[in-house]
Amino acid sequence: MPNLIYIVQIIVPVIMIAITFSLLQGELFITLKVCLLFLSMLTLIASISYIFSKKTFQNILVYIYHEVSGYSNIDSNFNKYVKRSSIKNVIFIVTIPMFIVTALLIALSGYSSIIKETGNLTYDFYNQELNSLDLPTQTEEDPLEVLSEALSKIEYKKAKVDSYFIIAPDGNITTSNGEELSIFFTKYMNDLSSTQPEKNRTYDFYGDDSQGVFRSVTINGKTWTIGIRYNLVSNTILIGLLSIFAVLFIVNIILLRYFANYIANEIKRVSDALLKIVENRNIDHSARLPVVSNDEIGDLVNAFNEIQDLTKNNINQIHNNQNMLIERERLASLGQLIGGIAHNLKTPIMSISGAAEGLTDLVTEYDKSIGDKDVTEQDHHDIAKDMTSWIEKIKTYTEYMSDVITAVKGQAVNFSSTSNIHFYMDELLKNIDILMKHELKNALVSLNLINNVPSSTYINGDINCLVQVINNMISNAIQSYNGKPNQKIDLILNVKNNNIIIQVKDYGPGIPKEVQEKLFKEMITTKGKNGTGLGLFVSYSTIKAHFNGDIKCDSDKTGTTFSIIIPLPKIDNSNKTDK
């Protein structure tokens, strides 16, 4: 807005003046000089107005910004509704008009001084020439011819421009160049010149650099007026001055443009670097901008470099704190997991203990039967069969315990320590069942498995990472019921568009919309002090980094579904997974 007001204040009045002079049929150079004079004055006034109005508008915008700073999109809306102006344009708008004003005022001031001095010298010269003419008071010849002959003998400074004039007693005017004297010229000569110090000096109308000197003579009893009309500045000189001004103006624009580009580019270096930080999360914060000047722009670049250093240090500290929180969360989950596993191991251990007692009894019985003639061969086979049965039970229990220990060992490693090998769905589901059985049993929640993926389907990656992600989602689903018993959770596996889709669905109260938008973008929890917000954030990062997959959330008041989408290996195994 200040820029528009600034331009209107200058252009509109000058255009109106030019149109007015055109309608009055004023001479071109007079119109030009008047327009230049008004242009310089209006530009000076508009420049002062621009500076104060810009300051006022800036204060208004600052006030409005602070008043509405609570709105999250204030900065984006500001750029949307406030027209952008380049700093180069601002420099041009302020500097070019001031150059024009300065040049025009200097030129007009010098022009005025030259005109005044030249006019005085010319007046003195022609006044002396007129007074030195020896004219008769009586003559039989035509007085007009006598006066014309006398005036033509004067040595004119500008023969092509200066001219003499003769005013007869009857008011008839004769000029040597055939041009008529302006009404203003004769009016000033007849009515105003007598009131001035130089009573025989006259001027043409304002804006015209023509002047005149005159003298009254009496011939044959009648008064004649003779004089010389002279131009102080020719149009050729004026055109030359304007040409010089135009050349200087163009040179000034070129130099100013170079200077404006330099300032704008230096500032743009910093702004581009800042925008790169905003648009790219993986920017190298160790990159520094070179300082090429010891001025305010250099201070700006130094400040940016210092911010880069501080940002790098802060990010490193955040990563360290984040890793510590993740490790603490992992260890806490592992501790809870081990507590459940200990309960799961109690049953097979007791069973193995019972089997060992059974074997001990059989061994004792067999030992007593040695040498007993009543013990038949069939009895020996029966004892061996019972011992084999107990050994099979012990083997089954030890295999289950081995699976439990393997699953726990896999969960004990850090997320960063992953192996990129393929695993099958049956192995994945077995680990989930082993690790979540105790937590589901304690919460009185059942896990409903809907597996539409053939057991031959496999995924490349670390099974432990995926188990941790799914277990975290099942734990969240259990907690969504807030301790209500006899609930269920669906674990659904499908293959679609060459992706494996693993869904964990609960029927709890759902997740608020504002929380859903932030689930995978930052550490956020709905559990108050009981949660760290690391679970889903880390899960999303794990699926992205280790499986090149994605996690989506769909939630309403009837429940929540988390979908893990993992691409199948590039080798086509569609034949293995098609129904």
Coordinates of C-alpha atoms in Angstrom, one line a residue:
M1 CA 0.0 0.0 0.0
P2 CA 2.7 2.6 0.8
N3 CA 4.4 1.9 -2.6
L4 CA 1.1 2.5 -4.4
I5 CA 0.4 5.7 -2.6
Y6 CA 3.9 6.8 -3.2
I7 CA 3.7 6.3 -7.0
V8 CA 0.2 7.9 -7.2
Q9 CA 1.3 11.0 -5.4
I10 CA 4.0 11.6 -8.0
I11 CA 2.5 10.5 -11.3
V12 CA -1.1 11.7 -11.1
P13 CA -0.4 15.4 -10.5
V14 CA 2.3 15.5 -13.2
I15 CA 0.0 13.9 -15.7
M16 CA -2.7 16.4 -14.9
I17 CA -0.3 19.3 -15.3
A18 CA 0.8 18.0 -18.7
I19 CA -2.7 17.5 -19.9
T20 CA -3.6 21.0 -18.7
F21 CA -0.7 22.6 -20.7
S22 CA -1.6 20.5 -23.7
L23 CA -5.2 21.8 -23.6
L24 CA -3.9 25.3 -23.3
Q25 CA -1.7 24.7 -26.3
G26 CA 1.5 25.5 -24.4
E27 CA 4.9 25.0 -26.0
L28 CA 6.4 21.6 -25.6
F29 CA 9.6 22.7 -23.8
I30 CA 7.7 25.0 -21.5
T31 CA 5.4 22.1 -20.6
L32 CA 8.4 19.9 -20.1
K33 CA 10.2 22.3 -17.7
V34 CA 7.0 22.9 -15.7
C35 CA 6.4 19.1 -15.4
L36 CA 10.0 18.6 -14.3
L37 CA 9.8 21.3 -11.7
F38 CA 6.6 19.8 -10.2
L39 CA 8.0 16.3 -10.5
S40 CA 11.0 17.2 -8.4
M41 CA 8.8 18.9 -5.7
L42 CA 6.2 16.2 -5.7
T43 CA 8.9 13.5 -5.5
L44 CA 10.5 15.2 -2.5
I45 CA 7.1 15.4 -0.7
A46 CA 6.1 11.9 -1.7
S47 CA 9.5 10.5 -0.4
I48 CA 9.0 12.0 3.0
S49 CA 5.4 10.8 3.0
Y50 CA 6.5 7.3 1.9
I51 CA 9.0 7.0 4.8
F52 CA 6.5 8.1 7.4
S53 CA 3.6 6.1 6.0
K54 CA 5.7 2.9 5.7
K55 CA 6.7 3.3 9.3
T56 CA 3.1 3.8 10.3
F57 CA 1.9 0.8 8.3
Q58 CA 4.7 -1.3 9.8
N59 CA 3.6 -0.4 13.3
I60 CA 0.1 -1.3 12.4
L61 CA 1.2 -4.7 11.1
V62 CA 3.3 -5.4 14.1
Y63 CA 0.3 -4.5 16.4
I64 CA -2.0 -6.8 14.4
Y65 CA 0.5 -9.6 14.4
H66 CA 0.8 -9.5 18.2
E67 CA -3.0 -9.3 18.5
V68 CA -3.6 -12.4 16.4
S69 CA -0.4 -14.3 17.2
G70 CA -2.5 -17.0 18.9
Y71 CA -3.6 -18.3 15.5
S72 CA -1.3 -21.0 14.2
N73 CA -1.5 -20.0 10.5
I74 CA -0.9 -16.3 11.0
D75 CA 2.5 -16.4 9.1
S76 CA 1.1 -18.3 6.1
N77 CA -1.9 -16.1 5.9
F78 CA 0.3 -13.0 6.1
N79 CA 2.2 -14.1 3.0
K80 CA -1.0 -15.0 1.3
Y81 CA -2.8 -11.7 1.7
V82 CA 0.0 -9.2 1.9
K83 CA 1.6 -8.5 -1.5
R84 CA 5.2 -9.3 -1.6
S85 CA 7.7 -6.6 -2.6
S86 CA 11.4 -7.3 -3.4
I87 CA 14.0 -5.5 -1.4
K88 CA 15.5 -4.5 -4.8
N89 CA 12.3 -2.8 -5.7
V90 CA 12.2 -1.0 -2.4
I91 CA 15.7 0.3 -2.9
F92 CA 14.8 1.5 -6.4
I93 CA 11.6 3.1 -5.2
V94 CA 13.4 5.1 -2.6
T95 CA 16.7 5.8 -4.3
I96 CA 15.8 6.6 -7.9
P97 CA 13.3 9.3 -7.1
M98 CA 15.7 10.9 -4.7
F99 CA 18.3 10.9 -7.4
I100 CA 15.9 12.5 -9.8
V101 CA 14.9 15.1 -7.2
T102 CA 18.6 15.9 -6.4
A103 CA 19.6 16.0 -10.1
L104 CA 16.6 18.1 -11.1
L105 CA 16.9 20.6 -8.2
I106 CA 20.6 21.0 -8.9
A107 CA 20.0 21.4 -12.6
L108 CA 17.1 23.8 -12.1
S109 CA 19.0 25.8 -9.5
G110 CA 22.1 26.0 -11.8
Y111 CA 19.8 26.7 -14.8
S112 CA 18.1 29.5 -13.0
S113 CA 21.5 31.1 -12.0
I114 CA 22.8 30.8 -15.5
I115 CA 19.6 32.3 -17.0
K116 CA 19.8 35.2 -14.5
E117 CA 23.5 36.0 -15.2
T118 CA 23.2 35.5 -18.9
G119 CA 20.0 37.6 -19.0
N120 CA 21.8 40.5 -17.1
L121 CA 24.8 40.4 -19.4
T122 CA 22.7 40.2 -22.6
Y123 CA 20.4 43.0 -21.3
D124 CA 23.4 45.3 -20.6
F125 CA 24.9 44.6 -24.0
Y126 CA 21.7 45.2 -26.0
N127 CA 20.7 48.1 -23.9
Q128 CA 24.0 49.8 -24.7
E129 CA 23.6 49.0 -28.4
L130 CA 20.1 50.5 -28.5
N131 CA 21.2 53.7 -26.6
S132 CA 24.2 54.1 -28.9
L133 CA 22.0 54.3 -32.0
D134 CA 22.0 57.7 -33.7
L135 CA 18.5 58.2 -34.9
P136 CA 17.0 61.3 -36.6
T137 CA 14.1 63.2 -35.0
Q138 CA 13.0 64.4 -38.5
T139 CA 13.1 62.6 -41.7
E140 CA 11.4 62.6 -45.0
E141 CA 11.9 58.8 -45.4
D142 CA 9.7 56.2 -44.0
P143 CA 10.5 56.1 -40.3
L144 CA 9.9 52.3 -40.3
E145 CA 12.6 51.8 -42.9
V146 CA 15.0 54.2 -41.0
L147 CA 14.5 52.3 -37.8
S148 CA 14.8 48.9 -39.4
E149 CA 18.0 49.9 -41.1
A150 CA 19.5 51.1 -37.9
L151 CA 18.5 48.0 -35.9
S152 CA 19.8 45.6 -38.5
K153 CA 23.3 47.1 -38.1
I154 CA 23.5 45.8 -34.5
E155 CA 25.8 42.8 -34.0
Y156 CA 23.4 40.2 -32.5
K157 CA 24.9 37.5 -30.2
K158 CA 22.6 34.9 -31.6
A159 CA 21.7 36.0 -35.1
K160 CA 19.4 33.1 -35.7
V161 CA 17.5 33.5 -32.5
D162 CA 17.6 37.1 -31.4
S163 CA 15.5 39.6 -33.3
Y164 CA 14.4 43.2 -33.2
F165 CA 10.9 44.6 -33.1
I166 CA 9.4 48.0 -33.9
I167 CA 6.1 49.3 -32.5
A168 CA 4.6 52.1 -34.6
P169 CA 2.6 55.0 -33.1
D170 CA -0.6 53.3 -34.2
G171 CA 0.4 50.1 -32.3
N172 CA 1.3 48.0 -35.4
I173 CA 4.2 45.7 -34.5
T174 CA 7.0 44.7 -37.0
T175 CA 9.6 42.0 -36.2
S176 CA 12.7 41.0 -38.0
N177 CA 12.0 37.3 -38.0
G178 CA 8.3 37.6 -38.7
E179 CA 7.2 36.1 -35.3
E180 CA 4.6 37.9 -33.4
L181 CA 5.3 39.2 -29.9
S182 CA 3.3 37.5 -27.2
I183 CA 0.6 39.4 -25.4
F184 CA 2.4 38.9 -22.1
F185 CA 5.6 40.4 -23.6
T186 CA 3.9 43.6 -24.8
K187 CA 1.7 43.8 -21.7
Y188 CA 4.7 43.6 -19.4
M189 CA 6.5 46.2 -21.5
N190 CA 3.6 48.7 -21.4
D191 CA 2.3 48.2 -17.9
L192 CA 4.8 46.6 -15.6
S193 CA 8.3 47.5 -16.7
S194 CA 7.9 51.0 -15.5
T195 CA 7.5 49.7 -11.9
Q196 CA 10.7 47.7 -12.1
P197 CA 14.3 48.9 -11.4
E198 CA 15.2 48.3 -15.0
K199 CA 12.4 50.2 -16.6
N200 CA 13.2 49.3 -20.2
R201 CA 13.4 45.5 -19.7
T202 CA 10.6 43.1 -20.4
Y203 CA 10.0 39.4 -20.2
D204 CA 8.1 36.8 -22.0
F205 CA 5.5 34.6 -20.1
Y206 CA 6.7 32.4 -17.3
G207 CA 8.6 29.3 -18.4
D208 CA 9.9 30.9 -21.5
D209 CA 13.5 32.1 -21.4
S210 CA 12.9 35.0 -23.8
Q211 CA 13.5 38.6 -22.6
G212 CA 13.6 42.0 -24.2
V213 CA 15.1 45.4 -24.0
F214 CA 13.3 48.5 -25.6
R215 CA 13.7 52.2 -26.2
S216 CA 11.3 54.9 -27.2
V217 CA 12.2 57.3 -30.0
T218 CA 10.4 60.3 -31.4
I219 CA 10.4 60.8 -35.2
N220 CA 8.4 63.5 -37.0
G221 CA 6.7 64.2 -33.7
K222 CA 5.4 60.6 -33.2
T223 CA 6.7 58.1 -30.6
W224 CA 8.0 54.8 -31.8
T225 CA 9.2 51.9 -29.7
I226 CA 12.1 49.9 -30.8
G227 CA 13.7 46.9 -29.0
I228 CA 15.4 43.6 -29.2
R229 CA 13.9 40.3 -28.2
Y230 CA 16.6 37.7 -27.2
N231 CA 16.5 34.1 -26.1
L232 CA 18.8 33.1 -23.3
V233 CA 18.8 29.3 -23.9
S234 CA 18.1 27.6 -27.1
N235 CA 16.2 24.4 -27.5
T236 CA 19.4 22.7 -28.7
I237 CA 21.1 23.4 -25.4
L238 CA 18.1 22.3 -23.5
I239 CA 18.0 19.0 -25.5
G240 CA 21.7 18.6 -24.7
L241 CA 21.2 19.0 -21.0
L242 CA 18.3 16.6 -21.0
S243 CA 20.4 14.1 -22.9
I244 CA 23.2 14.3 -20.4
F245 CA 20.7 13.9 -17.6
A246 CA 19.2 10.8 -19.3
V247 CA 22.7 9.3 -19.7
L248 CA 23.5 9.9 -16.0
F249 CA 20.1 8.5 -15.1
I250 CA 20.7 5.3 -17.0
V251 CA 24.2 4.9 -15.5
N252 CA 22.8 5.5 -12.1
I253 CA 20.1 2.8 -12.6
I254 CA 22.8 0.3 -13.8
L255 CA 25.0 1.0 -10.8
L256 CA 22.0 1.0 -8.4
R257 CA 20.7 -2.2 -9.8
Y258 CA 24.1 -3.8 -9.3
F259 CA 24.2 -2.5 -5.7
A260 CA 20.6 -3.6 -5.0
N261 CA 21.3 -7.1 -6.5
Y262 CA 24.4 -7.4 -4.2
I263 CA 22.4 -6.6 -1.1
A264 CA 19.4 -8.7 -2.1
N265 CA 21.6 -11.7 -3.0
E266 CA 23.5 -11.5 0.3
I267 CA 20.2 -11.5 2.2
K268 CA 18.8 -14.2 -0.1
R269 CA 21.8 -16.4 0.7
V270 CA 20.7 -16.5 4.3
S271 CA 17.0 -16.8 3.6
D272 CA 17.6 -19.7 1.2
A273 CA 19.6 -21.5 3.8
L274 CA 16.8 -20.9 6.3
L275 CA 14.2 -22.1 3.9
K276 CA 16.3 -25.2 3.1
I277 CA 16.3 -26.0 6.9
V278 CA 12.5 -25.6 6.9
E279 CA 11.8 -27.7 3.8
N280 CA 14.5 -30.4 4.4
R281 CA 14.7 -32.3 7.7
N282 CA 17.9 -33.9 6.8
I283 CA 19.9 -30.7 6.2
D284 CA 23.5 -30.7 7.2
H285 CA 23.7 -28.4 10.2
S286 CA 27.5 -28.3 10.0
A287 CA 27.3 -26.4 6.7
R288 CA 28.3 -22.7 7.2
L289 CA 27.8 -19.7 5.0
P290 CA 31.0 -17.8 4.0
V291 CA 31.3 -14.3 5.5
V292 CA 32.2 -11.9 2.7
S293 CA 31.7 -8.5 4.2
N294 CA 32.3 -6.7 7.5
D295 CA 29.0 -4.9 7.8
E296 CA 25.4 -5.6 8.9
I297 CA 25.0 -8.3 6.3
G298 CA 28.2 -10.0 7.5
D299 CA 26.7 -9.8 11.0
L300 CA 23.6 -11.5 9.7
V301 CA 25.6 -14.3 8.1
N302 CA 27.6 -14.7 11.4
A303 CA 24.4 -14.9 13.3
F304 CA 23.1 -17.6 11.0
N305 CA 26.3 -19.6 11.4
E306 CA 26.0 -19.4 15.1
I307 CA 22.4 -20.5 15.0
Q308 CA 23.6 -23.5 12.8
D309 CA 26.1 -24.4 15.5
L310 CA 23.5 -24.1 18.3
T311 CA 21.0 -26.1 16.3
K312 CA 23.5 -28.8 15.6
N313 CA 24.3 -29.1 19.3
N314 CA 20.7 -29.0 20.3
I315 CA 19.7 -31.7 17.8
N316 CA 22.6 -33.9 19.0
Q317 CA 21.4 -33.4 22.5
I318 CA 17.8 -34.2 21.5
H319 CA 18.9 -37.4 19.7
N320 CA 20.9 -38.5 22.8
N321 CA 18.0 -37.8 25.1
Q322 CA 15.6 -39.5 22.6
N323 CA 17.9 -42.6 22.5
M324 CA 18.0 -42.7 26.3
L325 CA 14.2 -42.4 26.5
I326 CA 13.8 -45.2 23.9
E327 CA 16.3 -47.4 25.7
R328 CA 14.6 -46.7 29.0
E329 CA 11.2 -47.5 27.5
R330 CA 12.6 -50.7 25.9
L331 CA 14.0 -51.9 29.2
A332 CA 10.8 -51.1 31.0
S333 CA 8.8 -53.0 28.5
L334 CA 11.3 -55.8 28.6
G335 CA 11.0 -56.0 32.4
Q336 CA 7.3 -56.2 32.1
L337 CA 7.7 -58.8 29.4
I338 CA 10.1 -60.9 31.5
G339 CA 7.6 -60.9 34.4
G340 CA 5.0 -62.4 32.1
I341 CA 7.5 -64.9 30.6
A342 CA 8.5 -66.1 34.1
H343 CA 4.9 -66.9 34.7
N344 CA 4.7 -68.7 31.3
L345 CA 7.8 -70.7 32.2
K346 CA 6.4 -71.8 35.5
T347 CA 4.0 -74.3 34.0
P348 CA 6.5 -76.2 31.8
I349 CA 9.1 -76.2 34.6
M350 CA 6.5 -77.8 37.0
S351 CA 5.6 -80.2 34.2
I352 CA 9.2 -81.2 33.6
S353 CA 9.6 -81.6 37.4
G354 CA 6.6 -83.9 37.5
A355 CA 8.0 -85.8 34.5
A356 CA 11.3 -86.2 36.3
E357 CA 9.6 -87.6 39.3
G358 CA 7.7 -90.0 37.1
L359 CA 10.9 -91.1 35.4
T360 CA 12.5 -91.5 38.9
D361 CA 9.7 -93.8 39.9
L362 CA 10.1 -95.8 36.7
V363 CA 13.8 -96.1 37.2
T364 CA 13.3 -97.3 40.8
E365 CA 10.7 -99.8 39.6
Y366 CA 12.9 -101.0 36.8
D367 CA 15.8 -101.4 39.2
K368 CA 13.8 -103.6 41.5
S369 CA 12.5 -105.7 38.6
I370 CA 16.0 -106.8 37.6
G371 CA 16.4 -110.5 38.5
D372 CA 12.7 -110.8 39.3
K373 CA 11.5 -114.0 37.6
D374 CA 7.9 -112.7 37.8
V375 CA 8.8 -109.7 35.5
T376 CA 8.2 -110.7 32.0
E377 CA 9.7 -109.3 28.8
Q378 CA 6.4 -107.4 28.1
D379 CA 6.8 -105.7 31.5
H380 CA 10.2 -104.4 30.4
H381 CA 8.7 -103.1 27.2
D382 CA 5.8 -101.4 29.1
I383 CA 8.4 -99.7 31.5
A384 CA 10.4 -98.5 28.5
K385 CA 7.2 -97.2 26.8
D386 CA 6.3 -95.2 29.9
M387 CA 9.8 -93.8 30.1
T388 CA 9.7 -92.8 26.5
S389 CA 6.4 -91.0 27.1
W390 CA 7.8 -89.0 30.0
I391 CA 10.9 -88.2 27.9
E392 CA 8.6 -86.9 25.0
K393 CA 6.8 -84.7 27.4
I394 CA 10.0 -83.3 28.8
K395 CA 11.2 -82.7 25.2
T396 CA 8.0 -80.8 24.3
Y397 CA 8.3 -78.7 27.4
T398 CA 12.0 -77.9 26.8
E399 CA 11.2 -76.9 23.2
Y400 CA 8.5 -74.6 24.4
M401 CA 10.9 -73.1 26.9
S402 CA 13.6 -72.8 24.2
D403 CA 11.1 -70.8 22.0
V404 CA 10.3 -68.6 25.0
I405 CA 13.9 -67.9 25.7
T406 CA 14.6 -67.2 22.0
A407 CA 11.7 -64.8 21.8
V408 CA 12.8 -63.0 24.9
K409 CA 16.4 -62.9 23.7
G410 CA 15.2 -61.3 20.4
Q411 CA 13.3 -58.6 22.4
A412 CA 16.3 -57.9 24.6
V413 CA 18.3 -56.5 21.7
N414 CA 18.3 -52.8 20.8
F415 CA 16.3 -51.6 17.8
S416 CA 19.5 -50.5 16.1
S417 CA 20.9 -54.0 16.2
T418 CA 18.8 -55.6 13.5
S419 CA 19.4 -58.4 11.1
N420 CA 18.1 -58.4 7.5
I421 CA 17.0 -62.0 7.0
H422 CA 13.7 -63.3 5.9
F423 CA 11.1 -64.9 8.2
Y424 CA 7.8 -66.5 7.7
M425 CA 4.4 -65.6 9.1
D426 CA 4.1 -68.7 11.3
E427 CA 7.3 -67.8 13.1
L428 CA 6.1 -64.2 13.6
L429 CA 2.7 -65.3 15.0
K430 CA 4.3 -67.8 17.3
N431 CA 6.6 -65.2 18.9
I432 CA 3.6 -62.8 19.3
D433 CA 1.6 -65.5 21.0
I434 CA 4.5 -66.4 23.4
L435 CA 5.3 -62.9 24.4
M436 CA 1.7 -61.5 24.7
K437 CA 0.0 -64.6 26.2
H438 CA 0.5 -63.5 29.8
E439 CA -0.5 -59.9 29.4
L440 CA -3.6 -60.9 27.5
K441 CA -4.5 -63.5 30.1
N442 CA -4.1 -61.0 33.0
A443 CA -6.2 -58.4 31.2
L444 CA -8.9 -61.0 30.5
V445 CA -8.7 -60.0 26.8
S446 CA -8.7 -62.5 24.0
L447 CA -6.7 -62.2 20.8
N448 CA -8.7 -63.1 17.7
L449 CA -6.4 -64.2 14.9
I450 CA -7.6 -63.8 11.3
N451 CA -4.8 -65.0 9.1
N452 CA -5.4 -64.8 5.4
V453 CA -1.7 -65.1 4.5
P454 CA -0.3 -68.5 3.6
S455 CA 2.4 -69.8 5.9
S456 CA 4.9 -69.9 3.0
T457 CA 4.8 -66.0 2.7
Y458 CA 7.9 -64.4 4.0
I459 CA 9.2 -60.9 4.8
N460 CA 12.8 -59.6 4.6
G461 CA 13.9 -57.9 7.8
D462 CA 14.3 -58.4 11.5
I463 CA 11.5 -60.4 13.0
N464 CA 12.3 -59.0 16.5
C465 CA 11.6 -55.4 15.3
L466 CA 8.3 -56.3 13.8
V467 CA 7.3 -58.4 16.9
Q468 CA 8.1 -55.4 19.1
V469 CA 5.9 -53.1 16.9
I470 CA 2.9 -55.5 16.9
N471 CA 3.2 -56.2 20.6
N472 CA 3.3 -52.5 21.3
M473 CA 0.0 -52.1 19.4
I474 CA -1.6 -55.0 21.1
S475 CA -0.6 -53.6 24.5
N476 CA -2.1 -50.2 23.5
A477 CA -5.3 -52.0 22.4
I478 CA -5.4 -53.8 25.8
Q479 CA -5.0 -50.4 27.6
S480 CA -7.8 -48.8 25.5
Y481 CA -10.3 -51.0 27.4
N482 CA -9.2 -49.3 30.7
G483 CA -9.4 -52.7 32.7
K484 CA -12.7 -53.8 31.3
P485 CA -12.7 -57.7 31.2
N486 CA -13.9 -60.1 28.5
Q487 CA -12.9 -57.9 25.6
K488 CA -11.3 -58.9 22.3
I489 CA -8.6 -57.7 20.0
D490 CA -8.5 -58.7 16.3
L491 CA -5.1 -59.5 14.7
I492 CA -5.8 -59.5 10.9
L493 CA -3.3 -60.5 8.2
N494 CA -3.9 -60.0 4.5
V495 CA -2.0 -59.7 1.2
K496 CA -3.0 -56.8 -1.1
N497 CA -1.2 -55.1 -4.0
N498 CA 2.0 -57.0 -3.2
N499 CA 1.9 -55.8 0.3
I500 CA 1.4 -57.6 3.6
I501 CA -1.1 -55.7 5.7
I502 CA -1.1 -56.5 9.5
Q503 CA -4.0 -54.9 11.4
V504 CA -4.5 -54.6 15.1
K505 CA -8.1 -53.7 15.9
D506 CA -9.7 -52.9 19.2
Y507 CA -13.3 -51.9 20.1
G508 CA -12.4 -49.2 22.7
P509 CA -13.4 -45.5 22.8
G510 CA -11.2 -44.4 20.0
I511 CA -8.5 -41.7 19.6
P512 CA -9.4 -38.0 19.3
K513 CA -8.8 -36.4 15.9
E514 CA -6.2 -33.9 17.2
V515 CA -4.2 -36.7 18.6
Q516 CA -4.4 -38.8 15.5
E517 CA -2.8 -36.0 13.4
K518 CA 0.3 -36.1 15.7
L519 CA 0.6 -39.9 16.4
F520 CA 3.5 -40.6 14.1
K521 CA 5.0 -37.0 13.9
E522 CA 6.0 -36.5 17.5
M523 CA 6.1 -38.3 20.8
I524 CA 2.5 -38.1 22.1
T525 CA 0.7 -40.1 24.7
T526 CA -2.9 -40.4 25.8
K527 CA -1.9 -42.3 29.0
G528 CA -0.9 -39.2 31.0
K529 CA 1.9 -39.9 33.4
N530 CA 1.8 -43.6 32.6
G531 CA 3.0 -43.0 29.0
T532 CA 6.1 -41.6 27.3
G533 CA 4.7 -41.2 23.8
L534 CA 7.6 -43.3 22.5
G535 CA 5.8 -46.4 21.4
L536 CA 4.0 -45.4 18.2
F537 CA 6.7 -42.8 17.3
V538 CA 9.4 -45.5 17.5
S539 CA 7.2 -48.1 15.8
Y540 CA 6.6 -45.8 12.9
S541 CA 10.3 -45.0 12.6
T542 CA 11.1 -48.7 12.7
I543 CA 8.6 -49.7 10.0
K544 CA 9.8 -46.9 7.8
A545 CA 13.5 -47.5 8.3
H546 CA 13.7 -51.3 8.5
F547 CA 10.9 -52.5 6.3
N548 CA 10.3 -49.5 3.9
G549 CA 6.7 -49.7 5.0
D550 CA 4.1 -47.5 6.6
I551 CA 1.7 -47.3 9.5
K552 CA -1.9 -45.9 9.3
C553 CA -4.5 -45.2 11.9
D554 CA -8.2 -45.3 11.5
S555 CA -10.2 -44.4 14.7
D556 CA -13.7 -43.4 15.7
K557 CA -15.9 -43.8 18.7
T558 CA -16.4 -47.5 17.9
G559 CA -12.7 -48.5 18.1
T560 CA -9.3 -48.1 16.6
T561 CA -7.4 -50.0 13.8
F562 CA -3.7 -49.7 13.3
S563 CA -2.5 -51.0 9.9
I564 CA 1.1 -52.0 9.2
I565 CA 1.8 -52.0 5.5
I566 CA 5.0 -53.9 4.5
P567 CA 6.1 -54.5 0.9
L568 CA 6.7 -58.1 -0.1
P569 CA 10.2 -59.0 -1.4
K570 CA 10.8 -58.0 -5.0
I571 CA 11.0 -61.7 -6.0
D572 CA 7.4 -62.4 -7.0
N573 CA 5.9 -64.8 -4.5
S574 CA 2.3 -64.2 -5.6
N575 CA 2.0 -67.9 -6.5
K576 CA 2.8 -68.7 -2.9
T577 CA 0.2 -66.3 -1.4
D578 CA -2.7 -66.5 -3.8
K579 CA -5.7 -68.4 -2.5

